[in-house]
Amino acid sequence: MTRALTVLAAGPLTTVQDAGRPGQAALGIVRSGACDRAVYRQANRLVGNPEGLAVLEVTYGGLAVRAEADLLVVTTGARCAGPFPHAAPTALRRGTELRLGPPGTGLRTYVAVRGGIDVPPVLGSRATDVLSGLGPAVVADGDVLPVGPPVDPMPGVDLAPVPEIPGGEVTVAVLPGPRSDWFGDAGWAALTGRAWTVTNESNRVGLRLDGVPLERVQNGELPSEGMVRGALQVPPSGTPVLFLADHPVTGGYPVIGYVADEPVRSDVDRCGQLRPGQTLRFRAAQ
Amino acid sequence: MRVLPSGSTALLVELDDLDAVLALYAALAEEPPDGVVDIVPAARTVLLVTDPARTSLSAVGDAVRRTTPRPGTRTGGDVVELPVHYDGEDLDELAGLLDLAPEELVRRHTAGEWTVAFGGFAPGFGYLTQPGGQWDVPRRSTPRTKVPPGSVALAGEFSGVYPRESPGGWQLIGRTDVAVFDLDRNPPALLRPGVRVRFVETAPG
């Protein structure tokens, strides 16, 4: 009996993700990996996977898979409509299906299988980088996704009590970026004092925000420089782009600020769950 | 040297010029400070990305300030010959902008060695400089949405080869059939920092 999932419907966008491929940025290869890292790690923990195994990142639900063997599965992150228990490791018997409806709030749901999604790694990772095209192809209808053998003991957790991902307005902490002086005190006050709307041009590369444009006090061209996720890059339009997992390694527009990305409670992770139309506010970090 | 925080997990070190960047990068790449997972050299900066579970930004900042740069690292790498068909869409217009005949632009591009100063933009894209080169090439006012793979291009003081089809605003002067990024090769990137490149004109084909 082959340990695998057959994809009956891939939904709007489902990709294989893991912890990404750090250490190769000098070659133009971004880390990529799960957009909401905390929820990704939680998914692996709940099915007793070692850190770093690959899972499915499901964008706005819609995934349907059939188990080709008896498998242990969990969903974390955005809670999708349907009968499948959330944040509770559940046996998916051979021949049975997991179908995820649209989530009530949040955007990204992580589906971890005990043993991990075992597609071939590319440059040390099974993450799909949608900007550069590195990694496994985007999951498509009819794919058969191999599942690896279980390794770690089961943690013995039936249900993880997790808060719902908020809809509506969300506030995150922001630190001044290396080029905040290009916008002056007024620019910083505008960034933190205004409401920004997530547009539907957002993806794993970044959130494109709409709002009253920020004005530069310093003009000229910035030579391209390295950046990390959480960067609020301001192109000439004046409306910031918040970089997520698949951002370019270097960028040539000034970064006014960085959303806090603390290892335990990451506001960048929270931003990875924002939907188009949601309002985002930036609060200056202490 | 100015050390600027880049969010809660990274530091951006600002330097005077590309030579200073490469000298600091050479020293840091040889002996990365504890807890640093990525080092990204660029035109005037070096970015250090940390694992916050293993170090703090202040510890990494101190380590950078204690690092002795290693100048003169531009000329140590392997030499790669890249055959180029100089039939790029922007060749004639760019030559006009630079007040050169197209043949003279090609002569300058093929004369002397280029060195990969740093990577970035996309997997396998190298920023090539000609030490002592006098290039100062404006970007296209409107970037192309699709640049064909293998395109050989110029912008600012840099030349580059597009590894795959992508958007881009550089001036296209030619194309090469050599795959500069190939996952079946180890390492996949041909144009890694330090590699020296010689462009060779080849007949259109």
Short mmCIF file of C-alpha atoms in Angstrom, two decimals:
data_model
loop_
_atom_site.label_atom_id
_atom_site.label_comp_id
_atom_site.label_asym_id
_atom_site.label_seq_id
_atom_site.Cartn_x
_atom_site.Cartn_y
_atom_site.Cartn_z
CA MET A 1 0.00 0.00 0.00
CA THR A 2 1.63 3.26 -1.15
CA ARG A 3 1.64 6.09 1.30
CA ALA A 4 0.31 8.96 -0.82
CA LEU A 5 -2.40 11.56 -1.28
CA THR A 6 -4.19 11.86 -4.62
CA VAL A 7 -5.28 15.40 -5.38
CA LEU A 8 -8.91 15.43 -6.53
CA ALA A 9 -9.13 19.25 -6.57
CA ALA A 10 -6.21 21.59 -5.93
CA GLY A 11 -8.32 24.66 -5.10
CA PRO A 12 -7.30 28.24 -6.04
CA LEU A 13 -3.64 27.76 -5.03
CA THR A 14 -2.09 24.88 -3.14
CA THR A 15 1.69 24.51 -2.89
CA VAL A 16 4.10 22.23 -1.08
CA GLN A 17 6.03 24.18 1.57
CA ASP A 18 8.60 23.55 4.25
CA ALA A 19 11.05 25.72 6.20
CA GLY A 20 12.58 26.94 2.93
CA ARG A 21 16.14 27.11 1.63
CA PRO A 22 18.12 29.56 3.82
CA GLY A 23 21.80 30.22 3.16
CA GLN A 24 21.64 30.70 -0.61
CA ALA A 25 20.54 34.33 -0.87
CA ALA A 26 23.94 35.43 -2.20
CA LEU A 27 23.12 33.33 -5.29
CA GLY A 28 19.78 35.08 -5.73
CA ILE A 29 17.84 32.27 -4.08
CA VAL A 30 15.38 33.49 -1.46
CA ARG A 31 14.47 31.37 1.56
CA SER A 32 10.79 30.93 0.55
CA GLY A 33 8.95 28.29 2.61
CA ALA A 34 5.67 28.51 4.53
CA CYS A 35 4.14 32.00 4.61
CA ASP A 36 2.86 31.53 8.18
CA ARG A 37 5.80 29.79 9.78
CA ALA A 38 4.30 29.45 13.28
CA VAL A 39 1.22 27.66 11.99
CA TYR A 40 3.36 25.50 9.68
CA ARG A 41 5.53 24.37 12.61
CA GLN A 42 2.43 23.68 14.69
CA ALA A 43 1.03 21.44 11.92
CA ASN A 44 4.15 19.26 11.91
CA ARG A 45 4.25 19.08 15.70
CA LEU A 46 0.65 17.90 15.92
CA VAL A 47 1.30 14.83 13.75
CA GLY A 48 4.68 14.03 15.31
CA ASN A 49 6.80 15.14 12.37
CA PRO A 50 10.36 16.36 12.90
CA GLU A 51 10.86 20.06 12.20
CA GLY A 52 11.29 20.94 8.56
CA LEU A 53 9.09 18.30 6.89
CA ALA A 54 6.95 19.44 3.96
CA VAL A 55 3.22 20.17 4.23
CA LEU A 56 0.56 21.57 1.92
CA GLU A 57 -0.11 25.31 2.05
CA VAL A 58 -3.71 25.77 0.93
CA THR A 59 -4.79 29.27 -0.12
CA TYR A 60 -8.48 30.00 0.50
CA GLY A 61 -9.50 26.36 0.88
CA GLY A 62 -10.79 24.31 -2.02
CA LEU A 63 -8.43 21.37 -1.62
CA ALA A 64 -9.78 17.82 -1.92
CA VAL A 65 -7.44 14.83 -1.49
CA ARG A 66 -7.92 11.07 -1.21
CA ALA A 67 -5.73 8.96 1.08
CA GLU A 68 -4.12 6.00 -0.71
CA ALA A 69 -3.14 4.46 2.65
CA ASP A 70 -4.16 4.95 6.27
CA LEU A 71 -2.66 8.35 7.09
CA LEU A 72 -2.69 10.74 10.04
CA VAL A 73 -3.56 14.28 8.96
CA VAL A 74 -4.05 17.67 10.62
CA THR A 75 -5.12 21.12 9.41
CA THR A 76 -3.89 24.32 11.08
CA GLY A 77 -4.13 28.02 10.27
CA ALA A 78 -7.24 29.30 8.54
CA ARG A 79 -10.16 27.08 9.61
CA CYS A 80 -11.93 25.79 6.50
CA ALA A 81 -15.61 24.98 6.23
CA GLY A 82 -16.41 21.26 6.29
CA PRO A 83 -16.62 18.34 8.69
CA PHE A 84 -12.87 17.75 9.06
CA PRO A 85 -11.71 18.59 12.60
CA HIS A 86 -9.34 21.58 12.84
CA ALA A 87 -6.07 21.56 14.80
CA ALA A 88 -6.88 17.98 15.80
CA PRO A 89 -4.80 15.11 14.34
CA THR A 90 -7.25 12.83 12.54
CA ALA A 91 -6.92 9.43 10.88
CA LEU A 92 -7.70 9.55 7.17
CA ARG A 93 -8.40 5.95 6.25
CA ARG A 94 -7.35 4.52 2.94
CA GLY A 95 -9.80 5.54 0.22
CA THR A 96 -11.42 8.34 2.24
CA GLU A 97 -11.33 11.99 1.28
CA LEU A 98 -10.43 15.27 2.95
CA ARG A 99 -12.34 18.21 1.47
CA LEU A 100 -11.71 21.78 2.61
CA GLY A 101 -14.33 24.48 2.05
CA PRO A 102 -13.47 28.18 2.07
CA PRO A 103 -12.14 29.49 5.41
CA GLY A 104 -14.35 31.74 7.53
CA THR A 105 -11.44 34.01 8.37
CA GLY A 106 -7.78 33.93 7.42
CA LEU A 107 -6.28 32.84 4.11
CA ARG A 108 -3.77 30.02 4.47
CA THR A 109 -4.44 26.53 5.84
CA TYR A 110 -1.62 24.06 6.42
CA VAL A 111 -2.26 20.35 5.90
CA ALA A 112 0.39 18.18 7.52
CA VAL A 113 0.53 14.42 7.03
CA ARG A 114 2.46 12.19 9.43
CA GLY A 115 5.67 11.39 7.52
CA GLY A 116 5.61 14.61 5.50
CA ILE A 117 4.90 15.30 1.82
CA ASP A 118 7.83 13.50 0.20
CA VAL A 119 8.24 15.11 -3.23
CA PRO A 120 11.88 15.45 -4.39
CA PRO A 121 13.68 18.42 -2.81
CA VAL A 122 15.16 21.16 -5.00
CA LEU A 123 18.33 22.79 -3.65
CA GLY A 124 17.69 21.31 -0.24
CA SER A 125 14.03 22.24 0.15
CA ARG A 126 10.55 21.19 -0.96
CA ALA A 127 9.26 24.78 -0.92
CA THR A 128 7.63 26.18 -4.05
CA ASP A 129 8.92 29.70 -4.74
CA VAL A 130 6.28 31.29 -6.95
CA LEU A 131 8.50 34.24 -7.90
CA SER A 132 11.54 32.36 -9.18
CA GLY A 133 9.76 29.11 -10.11
CA LEU A 134 12.12 27.04 -7.94
CA GLY A 135 10.89 23.95 -6.14
CA PRO A 136 8.03 21.55 -6.83
CA ALA A 137 5.35 22.63 -9.31
CA VAL A 138 2.17 24.17 -7.91
CA VAL A 139 -0.16 21.34 -6.84
CA ALA A 140 -2.58 20.39 -9.64
CA ASP A 141 -5.67 18.21 -9.97
CA GLY A 142 -4.66 14.57 -10.36
CA ASP A 143 -1.26 14.88 -8.69
CA VAL A 144 -0.22 11.95 -6.52
CA LEU A 145 1.79 13.29 -3.60
CA PRO A 146 4.02 10.71 -1.90
CA VAL A 147 4.06 10.66 1.91
CA GLY A 148 7.20 9.71 3.84
CA PRO A 149 7.48 7.17 6.67
CA PRO A 150 6.69 8.27 10.25
CA VAL A 151 9.80 9.05 12.31
CA ASP A 152 9.13 10.78 15.63
CA PRO A 153 6.78 9.41 18.33
CA MET A 154 3.27 10.85 18.39
CA PRO A 155 2.92 13.77 20.79
CA GLY A 156 -0.37 12.47 22.17
CA VAL A 157 -2.35 15.65 21.56
CA ASP A 158 -5.97 15.22 20.47
CA LEU A 159 -6.77 18.88 19.94
CA ALA A 160 -4.70 22.06 20.05
CA PRO A 161 -6.71 25.00 21.40
CA VAL A 162 -5.97 27.76 18.89
CA PRO A 163 -7.50 31.21 18.53
CA GLU A 164 -9.41 32.02 15.36
CA ILE A 165 -7.51 34.12 12.83
CA PRO A 166 -9.07 37.60 12.99
CA GLY A 167 -10.99 39.12 10.11
CA GLY A 168 -11.54 42.87 9.77
CA GLU A 169 -8.90 45.34 10.91
CA VAL A 170 -5.54 43.99 12.05
CA THR A 171 -2.75 45.96 13.76
CA VAL A 172 0.88 44.83 13.62
CA ALA A 173 4.11 46.19 15.10
CA VAL A 174 6.54 47.93 12.75
CA LEU A 175 10.17 48.98 13.24
CA PRO A 176 11.86 51.78 11.30
CA GLY A 177 13.58 50.41 8.19
CA PRO A 178 17.04 51.26 6.89
CA ARG A 179 15.62 53.95 4.56
CA SER A 180 12.97 55.46 6.83
CA ASP A 181 14.91 58.75 6.58
CA TRP A 182 13.89 58.93 2.90
CA PHE A 183 10.36 59.68 4.16
CA GLY A 184 11.15 61.83 7.20
CA ASP A 185 9.16 62.05 10.42
CA ALA A 186 6.04 62.95 8.46
CA GLY A 187 6.36 59.79 6.38
CA TRP A 188 6.71 57.62 9.47
CA ALA A 189 3.71 59.34 11.06
CA ALA A 190 1.74 58.74 7.87
CA LEU A 191 2.73 55.07 7.72
CA THR A 192 1.67 54.46 11.32
CA GLY A 193 -1.30 56.83 11.35
CA ARG A 194 -3.17 55.67 8.26
CA ALA A 195 -5.22 52.61 7.45
CA TRP A 196 -3.99 50.43 4.60
CA THR A 197 -6.09 48.06 2.57
CA VAL A 198 -4.78 44.71 1.32
CA THR A 199 -5.39 44.59 -2.45
CA ASN A 200 -6.20 41.54 -4.55
CA GLU A 201 -2.82 41.81 -6.28
CA SER A 202 -1.31 40.26 -3.14
CA ASN A 203 0.33 36.83 -3.20
CA ARG A 204 3.18 34.87 -1.60
CA VAL A 205 5.63 37.49 -2.87
CA GLY A 206 3.98 40.24 -0.89
CA LEU A 207 0.92 42.17 0.20
CA ARG A 208 0.25 45.13 -2.07
CA LEU A 209 -1.34 47.81 0.05
CA ASP A 210 -3.65 50.61 -0.99
CA GLY A 211 -4.06 53.90 0.82
CA VAL A 212 -3.00 57.56 0.73
CA PRO A 213 0.48 57.44 -0.87
CA LEU A 214 3.57 58.15 1.24
CA GLU A 215 5.74 61.04 0.09
CA ARG A 216 9.49 60.94 -0.11
CA VAL A 217 11.57 63.75 1.33
CA GLN A 218 14.71 62.37 -0.29
CA ASN A 219 14.79 61.66 -3.99
CA GLY A 220 17.20 59.83 -6.22
CA GLU A 221 17.84 56.21 -7.02
CA LEU A 222 18.71 53.62 -4.40
CA PRO A 223 21.23 51.00 -5.51
CA SER A 224 19.63 47.56 -5.07
CA GLU A 225 20.14 46.12 -1.59
CA GLY A 226 19.29 42.90 0.21
CA MET A 227 16.04 42.57 2.09
CA VAL A 228 14.17 40.06 4.22
CA ARG A 229 10.51 39.23 4.69
CA GLY A 230 8.56 41.85 6.58
CA ALA A 231 10.10 44.69 4.56
CA LEU A 232 7.76 47.55 3.69
CA GLN A 233 9.18 48.63 0.36
CA VAL A 234 7.83 51.85 -1.11
CA PRO A 235 7.87 52.06 -4.92
CA PRO A 236 7.37 55.40 -6.72
CA SER A 237 3.57 55.01 -6.41
CA GLY A 238 3.95 55.69 -2.65
CA THR A 239 1.84 52.72 -1.53
CA PRO A 240 3.92 50.11 0.31
CA VAL A 241 4.46 46.47 -0.58
CA LEU A 242 4.90 44.17 2.42
CA PHE A 243 7.26 41.36 1.45
CA LEU A 244 6.28 37.81 2.38
CA ALA A 245 7.99 34.43 1.83
CA ASP A 246 8.81 34.64 -1.89
CA HIS A 247 10.09 38.24 -1.99
CA PRO A 248 13.00 39.11 -4.29
CA VAL A 249 16.42 38.75 -2.63
CA THR A 250 17.34 42.34 -3.47
CA GLY A 251 15.25 45.39 -4.20
CA GLY A 252 15.88 48.88 -5.46
CA TYR A 253 13.15 50.85 -3.68
CA PRO A 254 13.57 52.29 -0.19
CA VAL A 255 12.31 50.28 2.80
CA ILE A 256 10.53 52.60 5.23
CA GLY A 257 9.92 49.94 7.87
CA TYR A 258 9.87 46.29 8.82
CA VAL A 259 6.97 44.39 10.32
CA ALA A 260 8.18 42.64 13.49
CA ASP A 261 9.20 39.02 12.88
CA GLU A 262 9.98 37.74 16.36
CA PRO A 263 10.53 33.97 16.45
CA VAL A 264 7.73 33.21 18.90
CA ARG A 265 5.03 35.69 17.92
CA SER A 266 5.64 36.92 14.40
CA ASP A 267 3.53 39.71 13.00
CA VAL A 268 4.79 38.78 9.51
CA ASP A 269 3.16 35.38 10.02
CA ARG A 270 -0.10 37.15 10.90
CA CYS A 271 0.18 39.28 7.76
CA GLY A 272 0.48 36.06 5.74
CA GLN A 273 -3.13 35.35 6.77
CA LEU A 274 -4.59 38.65 5.53
CA ARG A 275 -7.14 38.62 2.74
CA PRO A 276 -7.72 41.19 0.04
CA GLY A 277 -10.03 43.88 1.43
CA GLN A 278 -8.81 43.59 5.02
CA THR A 279 -7.51 46.72 6.73
CA LEU A 280 -3.98 46.77 8.10
CA ARG A 281 -2.61 49.28 10.61
CA PHE A 282 0.99 49.71 11.69
CA ARG A 283 1.85 50.47 15.30
CA ALA A 284 5.39 51.65 16.08
CA ALA A 285 7.17 48.85 17.96
CA GLN A 286 8.40 49.62 21.49
CA MET B 1 30.67 51.82 7.69
CA ARG B 2 27.10 52.28 8.93
CA VAL B 3 25.21 49.38 10.48
CA LEU B 4 21.45 49.76 10.14
CA PRO B 5 18.78 47.40 11.49
CA SER B 6 16.69 45.77 8.79
CA GLY B 7 13.77 44.58 10.86
CA SER B 8 14.04 42.30 13.87
CA THR B 9 16.18 39.64 12.17
CA ALA B 10 18.69 41.37 9.87
CA LEU B 11 21.36 44.07 9.71
CA LEU B 12 22.21 46.18 6.67
CA VAL B 13 25.84 47.32 6.53
CA GLU B 14 26.31 50.38 4.36
CA LEU B 15 29.72 50.92 2.74
CA ASP B 16 31.41 53.52 0.54
CA ASP B 17 31.72 51.58 -2.70
CA LEU B 18 31.56 48.18 -4.33
CA ASP B 19 35.19 47.36 -3.50
CA ALA B 20 34.49 47.91 0.19
CA VAL B 21 31.39 45.70 -0.10
CA LEU B 22 33.35 42.89 -1.70
CA ALA B 23 36.19 43.16 0.80
CA LEU B 24 33.82 42.94 3.78
CA TYR B 25 31.79 40.18 2.13
CA ALA B 26 34.93 38.12 1.48
CA ALA B 27 35.87 38.28 5.16
CA LEU B 28 32.31 37.56 6.40
CA ALA B 29 31.77 34.68 3.98
CA GLU B 30 35.02 33.09 5.16
CA GLU B 31 34.03 33.36 8.81
CA PRO B 32 30.34 34.13 9.25
CA PRO B 33 29.38 35.49 12.69
CA ASP B 34 27.53 32.93 14.86
CA GLY B 35 23.82 32.71 14.09
CA VAL B 36 24.03 34.37 10.66
CA VAL B 37 22.14 32.33 8.04
CA ASP B 38 22.47 34.50 4.93
CA ILE B 39 24.91 37.17 3.76
CA VAL B 40 23.79 39.23 0.75
CA PRO B 41 26.31 41.58 -0.85
CA ALA B 42 24.89 44.27 -3.15
CA ALA B 43 26.11 47.45 -4.83
CA ARG B 44 26.76 49.49 -1.65
CA THR B 45 25.56 47.23 1.16
CA VAL B 46 25.96 43.84 2.81
CA LEU B 47 22.85 42.35 4.42
CA LEU B 48 23.27 39.84 7.25
CA VAL B 49 20.21 37.72 7.99
CA THR B 50 20.23 36.09 11.43
CA ASP B 51 18.47 33.22 13.14
CA PRO B 52 17.02 35.11 16.12
CA ALA B 53 16.92 31.92 18.17
CA ARG B 54 20.72 31.69 17.96
CA THR B 55 22.00 35.26 18.21
CA SER B 56 21.08 38.91 18.68
CA LEU B 57 21.43 41.82 16.27
CA SER B 58 23.77 43.61 18.68
CA ALA B 59 26.10 40.59 18.84
CA VAL B 60 26.18 40.36 15.06
CA GLY B 61 26.72 44.12 14.76
CA ASP B 62 29.72 43.86 17.12
CA ALA B 63 31.11 40.95 15.11
CA VAL B 64 30.82 42.93 11.86
CA ARG B 65 32.63 45.92 13.38
CA ARG B 66 35.44 43.62 14.53
CA THR B 67 35.79 42.05 11.06
CA THR B 68 38.85 42.98 9.05
CA PRO B 69 37.88 43.41 5.37
CA ARG B 70 39.86 41.49 2.79
CA PRO B 71 40.42 43.83 -0.15
CA GLY B 72 41.49 42.75 -3.61
CA THR B 73 39.19 39.76 -3.82
CA ARG B 74 37.88 40.54 -7.29
CA THR B 75 40.42 38.59 -9.28
CA GLY B 76 40.70 35.20 -7.63
CA GLY B 77 37.97 33.12 -9.24
CA ASP B 78 37.60 30.79 -12.21
CA VAL B 79 37.32 32.19 -15.74
CA VAL B 80 34.16 31.44 -17.72
CA GLU B 81 33.88 32.18 -21.46
CA LEU B 82 30.41 33.14 -22.61
CA PRO B 83 29.76 33.15 -26.37
CA VAL B 84 27.32 35.96 -27.20
CA HIS B 85 25.25 36.78 -30.27
CA TYR B 86 25.30 40.59 -30.20
CA ASP B 87 21.86 41.10 -31.72
CA GLY B 88 20.01 42.53 -28.72
CA GLU B 89 16.93 44.67 -29.25
CA ASP B 90 18.45 47.65 -27.44
CA LEU B 91 21.94 47.46 -28.96
CA ASP B 92 21.59 50.21 -31.57
CA GLU B 93 19.58 52.59 -29.40
CA LEU B 94 21.89 52.12 -26.41
CA ALA B 95 24.98 52.64 -28.57
CA GLY B 96 23.40 55.92 -29.71
CA LEU B 97 22.72 56.94 -26.09
CA LEU B 98 26.36 56.25 -25.20
CA ASP B 99 27.58 58.05 -28.33
CA LEU B 100 29.22 54.91 -29.68
CA ALA B 101 28.92 52.85 -32.85
CA PRO B 102 27.26 49.49 -32.06
CA GLU B 103 30.48 47.72 -33.08
CA GLU B 104 32.42 49.83 -30.59
CA LEU B 105 29.97 48.99 -27.79
CA VAL B 106 30.45 45.28 -28.58
CA ARG B 107 34.22 45.75 -28.68
CA ARG B 108 34.17 47.31 -25.21
CA HIS B 109 31.87 44.61 -23.83
CA THR B 110 34.15 41.83 -25.12
CA ALA B 111 37.38 43.63 -24.19
CA GLY B 112 38.80 42.61 -20.86
CA GLU B 113 37.38 40.55 -18.06
CA TRP B 114 34.24 41.05 -16.08
CA THR B 115 33.89 39.76 -12.53
CA VAL B 116 30.75 38.64 -10.75
CA ALA B 117 30.57 41.12 -7.90
CA PHE B 118 27.46 39.68 -6.30
CA GLY B 119 24.27 37.78 -7.05
CA GLY B 120 20.64 38.67 -6.53
CA PHE B 121 17.44 39.62 -8.35
CA ALA B 122 16.78 36.01 -9.40
CA PRO B 123 18.41 32.58 -8.90
CA GLY B 124 21.67 32.56 -10.84
CA PHE B 125 21.65 36.24 -11.81
CA GLY B 126 25.14 37.70 -11.30
CA TYR B 127 26.01 41.41 -11.26
CA LEU B 128 29.18 41.64 -13.36
CA THR B 129 31.57 44.56 -13.18
CA GLN B 130 34.61 45.47 -15.21
CA PRO B 131 37.29 46.69 -12.81
CA GLY B 132 38.12 50.17 -14.01
CA GLY B 133 35.23 49.96 -16.46
CA GLN B 134 33.56 53.20 -17.37
CA TRP B 135 30.04 51.88 -17.88
CA ASP B 136 27.16 54.11 -16.85
CA VAL B 137 24.12 52.75 -18.62
CA PRO B 138 20.60 54.09 -18.00
CA ARG B 139 17.85 51.55 -17.38
CA ARG B 140 14.99 51.43 -19.84
CA SER B 141 12.34 53.96 -18.87
CA THR B 142 9.69 51.24 -19.17
CA PRO B 143 10.80 47.78 -18.05
CA ARG B 144 9.96 44.83 -20.27
CA THR B 145 7.47 42.42 -18.77
CA LYS B 146 9.27 39.49 -20.44
CA VAL B 147 12.99 39.32 -21.06
CA PRO B 148 14.00 36.11 -22.90
CA PRO B 149 16.32 33.68 -21.07
CA GLY B 150 19.99 34.06 -21.95
CA SER B 151 19.65 37.78 -22.66
CA VAL B 152 22.91 39.65 -22.09
CA ALA B 153 22.20 43.09 -20.70
CA LEU B 154 23.69 46.28 -19.29
CA ALA B 155 22.54 48.70 -16.56
CA GLY B 156 24.49 51.16 -14.45
CA GLU B 157 28.04 49.87 -14.00
CA PHE B 158 26.84 46.26 -14.39
CA SER B 159 26.37 43.62 -17.04
CA GLY B 160 24.26 40.51 -16.49
CA VAL B 161 22.72 37.43 -18.09
CA TYR B 162 19.03 36.67 -17.46
CA PRO B 163 18.86 33.04 -16.24
CA ARG B 164 15.19 32.56 -17.13
CA GLU B 165 12.37 34.52 -18.65
CA SER B 166 11.51 37.34 -16.27
CA PRO B 167 10.55 41.00 -16.20
CA GLY B 168 13.50 43.37 -16.47
CA GLY B 169 14.54 46.94 -17.16
CA TRP B 170 18.10 46.42 -18.33
CA GLN B 171 19.27 47.22 -21.88
CA LEU B 172 19.48 44.05 -23.98
CA ILE B 173 22.58 43.89 -26.17
CA GLY B 174 22.75 40.20 -27.03
CA ARG B 175 22.08 36.64 -25.96
CA THR B 176 24.02 33.54 -25.01
CA ASP B 177 23.09 29.88 -25.41
CA VAL B 178 24.90 28.96 -22.18
CA ALA B 179 22.53 28.11 -19.31
CA VAL B 180 23.76 30.29 -16.45
CA PHE B 181 21.44 28.53 -13.98
CA ASP B 182 20.96 24.78 -14.27
CA LEU B 183 19.54 22.66 -11.45
CA ASP B 184 21.30 19.59 -12.89
CA ARG B 185 24.68 21.23 -12.31
CA ASN B 186 26.40 21.50 -8.92
CA PRO B 187 26.43 24.33 -8.03
CA PRO B 188 23.53 25.36 -10.27
CA ALA B 189 24.68 28.99 -10.63
CA LEU B 190 27.51 29.49 -13.13
CA LEU B 191 27.98 33.19 -12.30
CA ARG B 192 28.81 33.05 -8.60
CA PRO B 193 30.47 35.96 -6.78
CA GLY B 194 34.19 36.05 -7.66
CA VAL B 195 33.84 34.20 -10.99
CA ARG B 196 35.56 36.01 -13.88
CA VAL B 197 33.76 36.22 -17.22
CA ARG B 198 34.96 36.87 -20.73
CA PHE B 199 32.28 37.60 -23.35
CA VAL B 200 33.16 36.32 -26.83
CA GLU B 201 31.34 37.49 -29.94
CA THR B 202 29.89 34.66 -31.94
CA ALA B 203 28.04 34.63 -35.24
CA PRO B 204 24.27 35.15 -35.09
CA GLY B 205 22.46 31.84 -35.11
#
